[in-house]
């Protein structure tokens, strides 16, 4: 073995080349990306946000006092169904929070979706200007800011239009927008919403989620030991302190501190960041979706299919059954709802009226509300009071779609009808499109002999 002598007799330097290390880190193959998954869901949510009011799938038309709910046109007189429809949607969000934590905030909330879009747009414009525009840095920054503000203004107008369309008919709202209406309630509401949306895009963004939104604070009360959370686990101390999980977090938190920080929206961006960095070193990520702080990772463990989707204890089974029964009851109420609503009531400002020929008249009031989409004909008949007839209208009322007809009429009992004196019970029958409805009414005659 060749050696080289040095001044120190105890030191010998070998000329043999140093051994090479063949154990290079083998990067792990790409895994599931929560970022891409979220963006696809965000895109679908934006489509739904625009489709709901314009397709009348869900819209509260305040001027016409109508509530559109997935093909049903509910009137304000049906407030009970409207109330329970909205409560059902709120209960779904609450149940989602109990099972899956703040997944609504990270994946479905419009505020979060448009806030992240605003940040991404601003960053994209800045990179594009810096790449293609050969100006000084201050001028490039000014140009980037000008372009971003211009696009933000247009986006605010579009989003405000879509939002107000949930409460005002879209065609009517478009006419107001084209006239730059700032006098009516719809125009003022649209202008105010546009301004608030623009301020949100430019300045507020995720600060709304951390300082204003009450739903984020509600999460802590709805979750339990089996709720899905984002958790950092490093039993073998493999974290390399790159802090990419901190830099990429839009909420500005360090997930390694605690999984129960109120600002965490369970978006999973930190999971992708950790997997990306440690995956290049051939290691698994240290941040995961887990079922509770002590639970197994999402999609792992020897569990049944219903446990893997979050149905992990009796409380969740009860919540699921409540949702099913609630939804079934709401569907039943909507399916049994009559498209044409008929109401009949007697007018007792005068008990009865006696004609010159001895005929007795009782006055009634009928209201027919056509809540359907086509013209309807309501036909009426008298049962249990032979010899009487309608006075003031024929036995039918024609009502156009979306209209309400109210009419007063009298029922006449001539002497030949031989109606007994006093209070007489009978039935008024209405028939609309083969749907029959019976109203129990009374016909009053003088108690003395008027013949």
C-alpha positions as a printed Julia matrix, in Angstrom:
451×3 Matrix{Float64}:
    0.0    0.0     0.0
    1.73   3.21   -1.12
    2.04   5.85    1.59
    3.32   9.37    1.94
    5.58  10.38    4.84
    4.83  13.58    6.75
    6.66  15.62    9.32
    4.7   13.82   12.02
    5.91  10.23   12.37
    2.49   9.19   13.71
    0.61  10.35   10.63
    0.54   8.27    7.47
   -1.42   9.43    4.43
   -2.62   6.75    2.06
   -2.64   7.3    -1.7
   -5.62   4.97   -2.18
   -8.7    6.82   -3.6
  -11.58   7.38   -1.18
  -14.47   4.92   -1.49
  -17.56   6.17   -3.29
  -21.0    6.02   -1.66
  -23.59   4.27   -3.79
  -26.47   4.9    -1.36
  -27.93   8.03   -2.93
  -31.42   9.05   -1.81
  -34.03   7.51   -4.07
  -36.92   9.98   -4.54
  -40.33   8.54   -3.85
  -42.82   8.44   -6.73
  -45.4   11.25   -6.9
  -48.36  10.77   -4.59
  -51.87  12.18   -4.36
  -51.88  15.98   -4.52
  -54.36  17.67   -2.21
  -53.59  21.0    -3.88
  -54.76  19.78   -7.31
  -57.73  18.03   -5.74
  -58.76  21.24   -3.97
  -58.44  23.33   -7.11
  -60.7   20.97   -9.05
  -63.26  21.19   -6.24
  -62.89  24.98   -6.2
  -63.57  25.08   -9.94
  -66.69  22.95   -9.47
  -67.86  25.19   -6.61
  -67.45  28.32   -8.74
  -69.57  26.67  -11.45
  -72.22  25.78   -8.87
  -72.09  29.31   -7.42
  -73.01  30.76  -10.82
  -75.42  27.99  -11.83
  -77.66  28.05   -8.75
  -79.27  31.5    -9.25
  -79.27  31.55  -13.04
  -80.91  28.1   -13.29
  -83.31  28.86  -10.42
  -81.94  25.9    -8.49
  -81.6   27.99   -5.32
  -82.64  31.61   -5.25
  -84.64  33.86   -2.95
  -86.45  36.35   -5.18
  -87.17  39.14   -2.7
  -89.21  41.47   -5.01
  -91.54  38.61   -6.02
  -91.38  36.88   -2.6
  -90.44  33.54   -4.1
  -87.92  30.93   -3.0
  -86.6   28.62   -5.73
  -85.27  25.32   -4.45
  -84.14  22.7    -6.98
  -87.13  22.91   -9.3
  -89.68  23.99   -6.68
  -91.05  27.51   -6.59
  -92.0   28.21   -2.97
  -94.04  31.24   -2.04
  -93.55  33.32    1.09
  -96.79  31.83    2.42
  -94.93  28.52    2.53
  -92.34  29.9     4.92
  -92.25  26.71    6.96
  -90.9   24.72    4.0
  -88.44  27.51    3.17
  -87.21  27.6     6.78
  -86.71  23.85    6.98
  -84.95  23.82    3.59
  -82.4   26.36    4.81
  -82.03  24.61    8.16
  -81.35  21.33    6.35
  -78.47  22.93    4.46
  -77.06  24.42    7.68
  -77.32  21.05    9.42
  -75.39  19.44    6.57
  -72.54  21.91    7.05
  -72.54  21.32   10.82
  -72.51  17.54   10.37
  -69.65  17.9     7.9
  -67.68  19.85   10.51
  -68.2   17.13   13.11
  -67.03  14.36   10.76
  -64.38  16.12    8.68
  -63.36  19.22   10.63
  -62.93  22.45    8.71
  -63.04  20.78    5.31
  -65.86  23.15    4.33
  -63.58  26.14    4.94
  -60.68  24.69    2.98
  -62.58  23.11    0.1
  -66.05  24.66   -0.3
  -66.18  28.14    1.26
  -66.6   30.92   -1.38
  -64.58  33.36    0.75
  -61.59  31.0     0.78
  -61.94  30.1    -2.9
  -61.97  33.69   -4.11
  -59.32  34.8    -1.62
  -56.9   32.17   -2.89
  -57.8   33.07   -6.47
  -57.0   36.71   -5.72
  -53.59  35.8    -4.28
  -52.8   33.49   -7.2
  -53.86  36.15   -9.74
  -51.7   38.82   -8.12
  -48.68  36.51   -8.06
  -49.23  35.41  -11.68
  -49.47  38.98  -12.96
  -46.32  39.99  -11.07
  -44.3   37.07  -12.48
  -45.55  37.67  -16.01
  -44.71  41.39  -15.93
  -41.25  40.74  -14.46
  -40.58  38.15  -17.16
  -41.69  40.03  -20.27
  -41.53  43.75  -19.43
  -38.05  45.35  -19.5
  -38.74  48.32  -17.28
  -37.26  49.41  -14.0
  -38.4   47.54  -10.91
  -40.62  50.35   -9.54
  -42.36  50.76  -12.9
  -42.89  47.0   -13.25
  -44.4   46.92   -9.77
  -46.7   49.82  -10.64
  -47.8   48.08  -13.86
  -48.47  44.82  -12.01
  -50.54  46.67   -9.44
  -52.51  48.51  -12.13
  -53.32  45.3   -14.03
  -54.3   43.46  -10.86
  -56.58  46.27   -9.71
  -58.24  46.43  -13.14
  -58.96  42.7   -13.23
  -60.1   42.77   -9.58
  -62.64  45.49  -10.38
  -64.11  43.45  -13.26
  -64.15  40.29  -11.16
  -65.89  42.16   -8.33
  -68.64  43.34  -10.66
  -69.19  39.8   -11.98
  -69.2   38.19   -8.54
  -71.45  40.88   -7.08
  -73.87  40.38   -9.98
  -73.93  36.62   -9.32
  -74.44  37.15   -5.59
  -77.29  39.67   -5.94
  -78.88  37.31   -8.5
  -79.66  35.06   -5.54
  -82.13  37.73   -4.4
  -83.17  39.6    -7.57
  -84.22  38.1   -10.9
  -81.01  38.04  -13.08
  -82.58  39.61  -16.19
  -84.01  42.47  -14.14
  -80.66  42.89  -12.39
  -78.85  43.01  -15.73
  -81.11  45.85  -16.89
  -80.3   47.74  -13.69
  -76.59  47.17  -14.24
  -76.73  48.41  -17.85
  -78.45  51.59  -16.65
  -75.93  51.99  -13.81
  -78.89  52.09  -11.44
  -77.94  53.56   -8.07
  -81.41  54.6    -6.95
  -83.39  51.4    -6.4
  -82.7   48.86   -3.65
  -81.35  46.32   -6.15
  -78.94  48.8    -7.7
  -77.69  50.08   -4.35
  -77.24  46.51   -3.08
  -75.28  45.61   -6.23
  -72.98  48.62   -5.95
  -72.38  48.0    -2.24
  -71.62  44.33   -2.81
  -69.21  45.23   -5.61
  -67.32  47.62   -3.35
  -67.15  45.11   -0.49
  -65.99  42.36   -2.83
  -63.25  44.58   -4.23
  -62.03  45.52   -0.75
  -62.05  41.83    0.15
  -59.96  40.98   -2.93
  -57.44  43.73   -2.3
  -57.03  43.82    1.46
  -59.07  41.4     3.57
  -58.77  37.93    2.02
  -57.93  35.27    4.63
  -57.97  37.84    7.43
  -61.75  37.46    7.31
  -61.39  33.77    8.2
  -59.05  34.39   11.14
  -60.71  37.46   12.63
  -64.34  37.8    11.5
  -65.93  34.51   10.4
  -67.86  32.93   13.31
  -68.02  29.53   11.64
  -64.33  28.92   12.22
  -64.8   29.31   15.96
  -67.76  26.95   15.86
  -65.56  24.11   14.63
  -63.98  23.52   18.02
  -67.37  22.82   19.57
  -68.45  20.41   16.84
  -65.31  18.26   16.6
  -64.39  15.34   18.86
  -61.7   12.69   19.17
  -62.66  11.06   15.86
  -62.91  14.19   13.72
  -60.61  14.39   10.69
  -57.7   16.78   11.33
  -54.32  17.69    9.83
  -51.63  16.34   12.18
  -47.82  16.54   12.29
  -46.15  13.32   13.51
  -42.39  12.98   13.84
  -41.62  10.16   16.28
  -38.19   9.54   14.67
  -37.21  13.23   14.5
  -36.87  13.26   10.71
  -37.95  16.88   10.16
  -35.16  18.78    8.37
  -36.5   22.23    9.4
  -37.03  23.38    5.81
  -40.2   25.14    6.98
  -41.87  24.84    3.6
  -45.06  23.81    5.41
  -44.98  27.18    7.18
  -44.19  29.25    4.09
  -46.92  27.67    1.99
  -49.68  28.09    4.6
  -52.06  30.9     3.59
  -53.25  31.19    7.18
  -49.72  31.86    8.46
  -49.51  29.06   11.03
  -47.0   26.34   11.86
  -48.9   23.05   11.8
  -46.11  21.45   13.83
  -47.18  23.46   16.86
  -50.65  21.95   17.2
  -53.37  20.39   15.02
  -56.04  22.4    16.85
  -55.08  25.95   15.88
  -58.26  27.88   15.16
  -56.77  29.34   11.97
  -56.14  25.92   10.38
  -58.69  25.26    7.63
  -57.57  21.67    6.88
  -56.68  22.5     3.29
  -53.81  19.98    3.15
  -51.31  22.34    1.49
  -48.76  21.62    4.23
  -49.17  17.9     3.57
  -48.18  18.36   -0.08
  -45.25  20.59    0.93
  -43.82  18.05    3.37
  -44.3   15.15    0.96
  -42.59  17.12   -1.8
  -39.46  17.92    0.25
  -38.99  14.65    2.12
  -40.05  12.63   -0.91
  -36.93  13.86   -2.72
  -34.88  12.37    0.13
  -36.7    9.06   -0.13
  -38.72   9.61    3.05
  -42.4    9.72    3.8
  -44.05  13.01    4.73
  -44.61  13.88    8.37
  -47.97  15.67    8.03
  -51.17  13.72    7.38
  -54.93  13.73    7.54
  -55.75  11.6    10.6
  -58.92  10.59   12.44
  -58.35  12.43   15.71
  -55.0   13.17   17.29
  -54.44   9.52   18.23
  -56.24   7.99   15.25
  -54.9    6.33   12.13
  -54.06   8.13    8.91
  -56.72   8.73    6.32
  -57.21   5.65    4.15
  -55.09   3.35    6.32
  -55.77   0.88    9.11
  -57.86  -2.26    9.29
  -61.24  -0.56    9.25
  -64.56  -1.19    7.56
  -65.61   0.99    4.65
  -68.02   3.06    6.74
  -65.34   3.69    9.36
  -62.94   4.84    6.66
  -65.44   7.47    5.46
  -65.97   8.83    8.98
  -68.85   6.79   10.48
  -66.79   5.65   13.45
  -69.11   5.68   16.47
  -72.76   5.71   17.53
  -72.95   9.52   17.6
  -72.1    9.69   13.91
  -74.67   7.02   13.09
  -77.32   9.06   14.9
  -76.31  12.24   13.02
  -76.45  10.37    9.72
  -79.91   8.98   10.52
  -81.14  12.46   11.48
  -79.91  13.83    8.16
  -81.6   11.01    6.26
  -84.91  11.42    8.11
  -84.74  15.2     7.79
  -84.02  14.97    4.07
  -86.77  12.39    3.56
  -89.26  14.57    5.43
  -88.31  17.64    3.41
  -88.59  15.69    0.16
  -92.01  14.37    1.22
  -93.23  17.88    2.07
  -92.05  19.18   -1.3
  -93.54  16.27   -3.24
  -96.94  16.61   -1.49
  -97.02  20.34   -2.12
  -99.86  21.45   -4.4
  -98.91  23.55   -7.41
 -102.21  25.44   -7.15
 -103.23  26.65   -3.7
 -106.95  27.28   -3.13
 -108.26  29.06   -0.07
 -111.98  29.67    0.64
 -113.37  31.62    3.59
 -116.8   33.03    4.4
 -117.29  36.79    4.64
 -119.2   37.27    7.87
 -119.32  41.07    7.9
 -122.96  40.32    7.09
 -124.36  37.0     8.21
 -126.69  36.71    5.24
 -128.65  38.8     2.76
 -132.29  38.37    1.83
 -133.34  39.23   -1.71
 -136.64  40.78   -2.74
 -137.87  37.38   -3.9
 -136.93  35.73   -0.61
 -133.64  34.24   -1.81
 -130.98  33.97    0.9
 -127.39  34.92    0.0
 -124.15  34.1     1.89
 -120.94  35.81    0.78
 -117.61  33.97    0.43
 -114.11  34.85   -0.65
 -111.88  32.57   -2.75
 -108.16  32.94   -3.45
 -106.36  30.81   -6.04
 -102.56  30.99   -6.18
 -100.95  29.28   -9.16
  -97.45  28.29   -7.99
  -96.82  26.17  -11.05
  -95.29  26.93  -14.44
  -98.42  26.77  -16.61
 -101.97  28.12  -16.63
 -104.41  26.41  -14.26
 -108.2   26.2   -14.06
 -109.89  25.8   -10.69
 -113.45  24.42  -10.84
 -115.9   24.58   -7.92
 -118.99  22.68   -6.87
 -121.46  22.76   -3.96
 -122.18  19.53   -2.09
 -124.65  18.95    0.71
 -126.76  22.03   -0.07
 -129.13  21.0    -2.89
 -130.9   23.65   -4.9
 -128.26  26.36   -4.28
 -126.11  28.07   -6.88
 -123.1   30.39   -7.3
 -123.72  34.09   -7.86
 -121.02  36.47   -9.05
 -118.93  34.03  -11.06
 -119.2   30.81  -12.96
 -117.97  27.64  -11.31
 -114.38  28.11  -12.58
 -111.44  30.52  -12.24
 -108.54  30.7   -14.71
 -105.17  31.65  -13.19
 -101.94  32.22  -15.13
  -98.64  30.75  -13.95
  -97.13  32.63  -11.02
 -100.29  34.68  -10.48
 -102.87  34.92   -7.71
 -106.58  35.52   -8.28
 -108.89  36.65   -5.49
 -112.61  36.91   -6.0
 -115.75  37.29   -3.92
 -118.91  35.38   -4.71
 -122.25  34.52   -3.16
 -124.15  31.3    -2.77
 -127.87  31.76   -3.31
 -130.57  29.58   -1.75
 -133.95  30.29   -3.39
 -137.24  29.43   -1.69
 -137.47  26.31   -3.81
 -134.24  24.94   -2.23
 -136.03  24.5     1.13
 -132.86  25.19    3.12
 -133.58  24.8     6.86
 -133.44  27.83    9.1
 -130.28  28.46   11.12
 -126.79  27.13   10.44
 -126.43  24.59    7.61
 -123.2   22.65    7.04
 -122.12  21.88    3.49
 -118.97  21.35    1.4
 -117.32  23.47   -1.26
 -115.27  21.3    -3.61
 -112.42  22.6    -5.78
 -110.88  20.55   -8.57
 -107.58  21.56  -10.19
 -105.94  19.2   -12.71
 -107.79  16.19  -11.24
 -106.7   17.16   -7.69
 -109.75  17.45   -5.46
 -109.92  19.5    -2.27
 -112.92  19.79    0.08
 -113.71  22.79    2.28
 -116.2   22.4     5.13
 -118.33  25.57    5.23
 -121.57  26.85    6.76
 -124.6   28.51    5.17
 -126.62  30.75    7.5
 -130.31  31.49    7.09
 -132.72  33.45    9.28
 -133.94  31.55   12.27
 -137.57  32.8    11.69
 -139.66  31.78    8.74
 -138.81  34.09    5.84
 -140.85  32.28    3.22
